[in-house]
Amino acid sequence: MKNILVPTDFSENCNKAADLGINMAKLYDAEIHFFHLIQTPVDWVKLDKLKEKLYPETLKQIGSAKSALRELEKKAEKENLKCQTFLEYHVGTINILKHSGHFEHDFIITGSSGTKGTVRELMGSNVEKIVRKSDVPVIVVKEDEVSFPFKKIVFVSDFEEDVSDAFKHVITIAEKCKAHICLLRVNTKMDTNSIEAGLNPIKTFVEKFPNLKNYSMFVNNEPSVETGINTFLTYEPSDLIAMCTHGGNGFLSLFSKSIAEGVANHSTLPVMTIRI
C-alpha cells in the first residue's frame, strides 16, 4: 500500500475515516491524499474573481473546505506523512474514481455521511457506487469508533468462487496489524448444507494459503447473510468486515444487490470491499 485516497465531506464519519487513513498510511509508510468535491451553481473554474463575488455562499463553502483540508493536511504532516489535498468544483462519483486512477491510489478509505445505519450521499455521490466501481479496495467507516490496529477481521464469503487474490489484501492488513482472521460462511434458508458441509469449502480455500496461521473458520445457519453476520458479531466482536465484489454485478453470488446494500447500510462497523 503506497498511496491512500480519502474522499471526505468533513462529516463525523468521514473524519473518522481520515484518522484511519492517517494511521494506515503510518503503518504502511504510504502517501495520503484528501479529496473533497463541492457542488457549485456554475462552472467555477471558468469564473473570474469578479464573477465569483456573485456567489457569496459558494465562496464561503469553498473557504471552509480549504480550511478543513488544510487541517487534515496538518494532521498528516504531524505524523511525518507525505500528503496532498485536492478540491474539485463538481460533483460525481466518476470524479473520485478518475482522480484515484490518475494518482494510482491502491486504497480508498471514506466515511458514510448521514444518520446511523444508512449510507447517505457522500459529496453528492453514493458511497455504494464508489464501492461497486472502484478497482482498488475500499474501506467505508460507519458509526462505530474505529479500533486500529485491527485485532480481528471477519472475511465473509461463500468460498465457492475463487477469491484468493482479494483475500491477499486481507492477509496483508492482518499481518501488518497482527490481527486474527475469521473466515465466515453463512448458510441461509436457501442453503441446505450442514455446518460440517459448510466448512468444507472454507477448508479447501485455506489450503491455498499454507503460511496462514492466525485464523479460524465459522459457519452460521441464519435466514439471511446480513443476519448471519450480525449474529456472528454478537459472540465474536470484530473490528472490520471484509467482503468481495464484482464490478458489474455487485457483490458475489452469496450476496444479492439488496443483501450487499443491507450489509453496507446497517453494519456500524467499518466494511472493506475488494473487487475481483
Short mmCIF file of N, CA, C and O in Angstrom, two decimals, residues 11 19 33 36 39 51 73 89 93 142 152 154 182 187 189 199 209:
data_model
loop_
_atom_site.label_atom_id
_atom_site.label_comp_id
_atom_site.label_asym_id
_atom_site.label_seq_id
_atom_site.Cartn_x
_atom_site.Cartn_y
_atom_site.Cartn_z
N SER A 11 -17.80 15.22 7.36
CA SER A 11 -18.77 14.76 8.35
C SER A 11 -18.03 13.97 9.43
O SER A 11 -16.85 13.65 9.29
N ASP A 19 -8.83 9.81 10.03
CA ASP A 19 -7.92 9.34 11.09
C ASP A 19 -7.43 7.93 10.78
O ASP A 19 -6.24 7.61 10.97
N HIS A 33 -3.77 11.14 0.36
CA HIS A 33 -4.42 12.24 -0.34
C HIS A 33 -5.82 12.45 0.24
O HIS A 33 -6.59 11.49 0.36
N HIS A 36 -11.88 16.46 -1.74
CA HIS A 36 -13.24 16.96 -1.48
C HIS A 36 -13.87 17.48 -2.77
O HIS A 36 -13.23 18.21 -3.54
N GLN A 39 -20.28 21.12 -4.60
CA GLN A 39 -21.32 21.50 -5.57
C GLN A 39 -21.27 22.99 -5.80
O GLN A 39 -21.30 23.78 -4.84
N LYS A 51 -16.63 37.72 -10.97
CA LYS A 51 -17.89 36.98 -11.04
C LYS A 51 -18.07 36.03 -9.86
O LYS A 51 -19.20 35.70 -9.49
N GLU A 73 -4.39 18.12 6.39
CA GLU A 73 -3.01 18.09 5.94
C GLU A 73 -2.05 18.27 7.12
O GLU A 73 -1.03 17.57 7.23
N TYR A 89 -14.54 21.39 -8.01
CA TYR A 89 -15.81 22.10 -8.02
C TYR A 89 -16.82 21.42 -8.93
O TYR A 89 -17.37 22.01 -9.85
N THR A 93 -19.47 10.65 -8.80
CA THR A 93 -18.64 9.53 -8.39
C THR A 93 -17.45 9.36 -9.31
O THR A 93 -16.35 9.08 -8.89
N LYS A 142 -18.21 3.58 9.37
CA LYS A 142 -19.60 3.84 9.77
C LYS A 142 -19.65 4.44 11.18
O LYS A 142 -18.78 5.19 11.56
N LYS A 152 -9.21 -8.07 15.01
CA LYS A 152 -9.97 -9.19 14.46
C LYS A 152 -10.71 -8.74 13.20
O LYS A 152 -11.44 -7.75 13.23
N VAL A 154 -13.23 -10.03 10.02
CA VAL A 154 -14.15 -11.07 9.53
C VAL A 154 -14.17 -11.02 8.01
O VAL A 154 -14.53 -10.00 7.42
N CYS A 182 -11.20 -14.16 10.88
CA CYS A 182 -12.32 -15.10 11.00
C CYS A 182 -12.90 -15.32 9.60
O CYS A 182 -13.36 -14.36 8.97
N ASN A 187 -24.85 -20.04 5.99
CA ASN A 187 -25.85 -20.91 5.35
C ASN A 187 -27.22 -20.26 5.53
O ASN A 187 -27.69 -20.11 6.66
N LYS A 189 -31.51 -19.82 4.38
CA LYS A 189 -32.65 -20.73 4.22
C LYS A 189 -32.66 -21.36 2.83
O LYS A 189 -33.33 -22.36 2.60
N LEU A 199 -18.31 -26.03 6.20
CA LEU A 199 -16.89 -25.80 6.47
C LEU A 199 -15.98 -26.30 5.35
O LEU A 199 -14.86 -25.80 5.19
N PHE A 209 -3.34 -21.22 1.17
CA PHE A 209 -2.52 -20.30 1.97
C PHE A 209 -1.85 -21.08 3.10
O PHE A 209 -2.22 -20.93 4.28
#
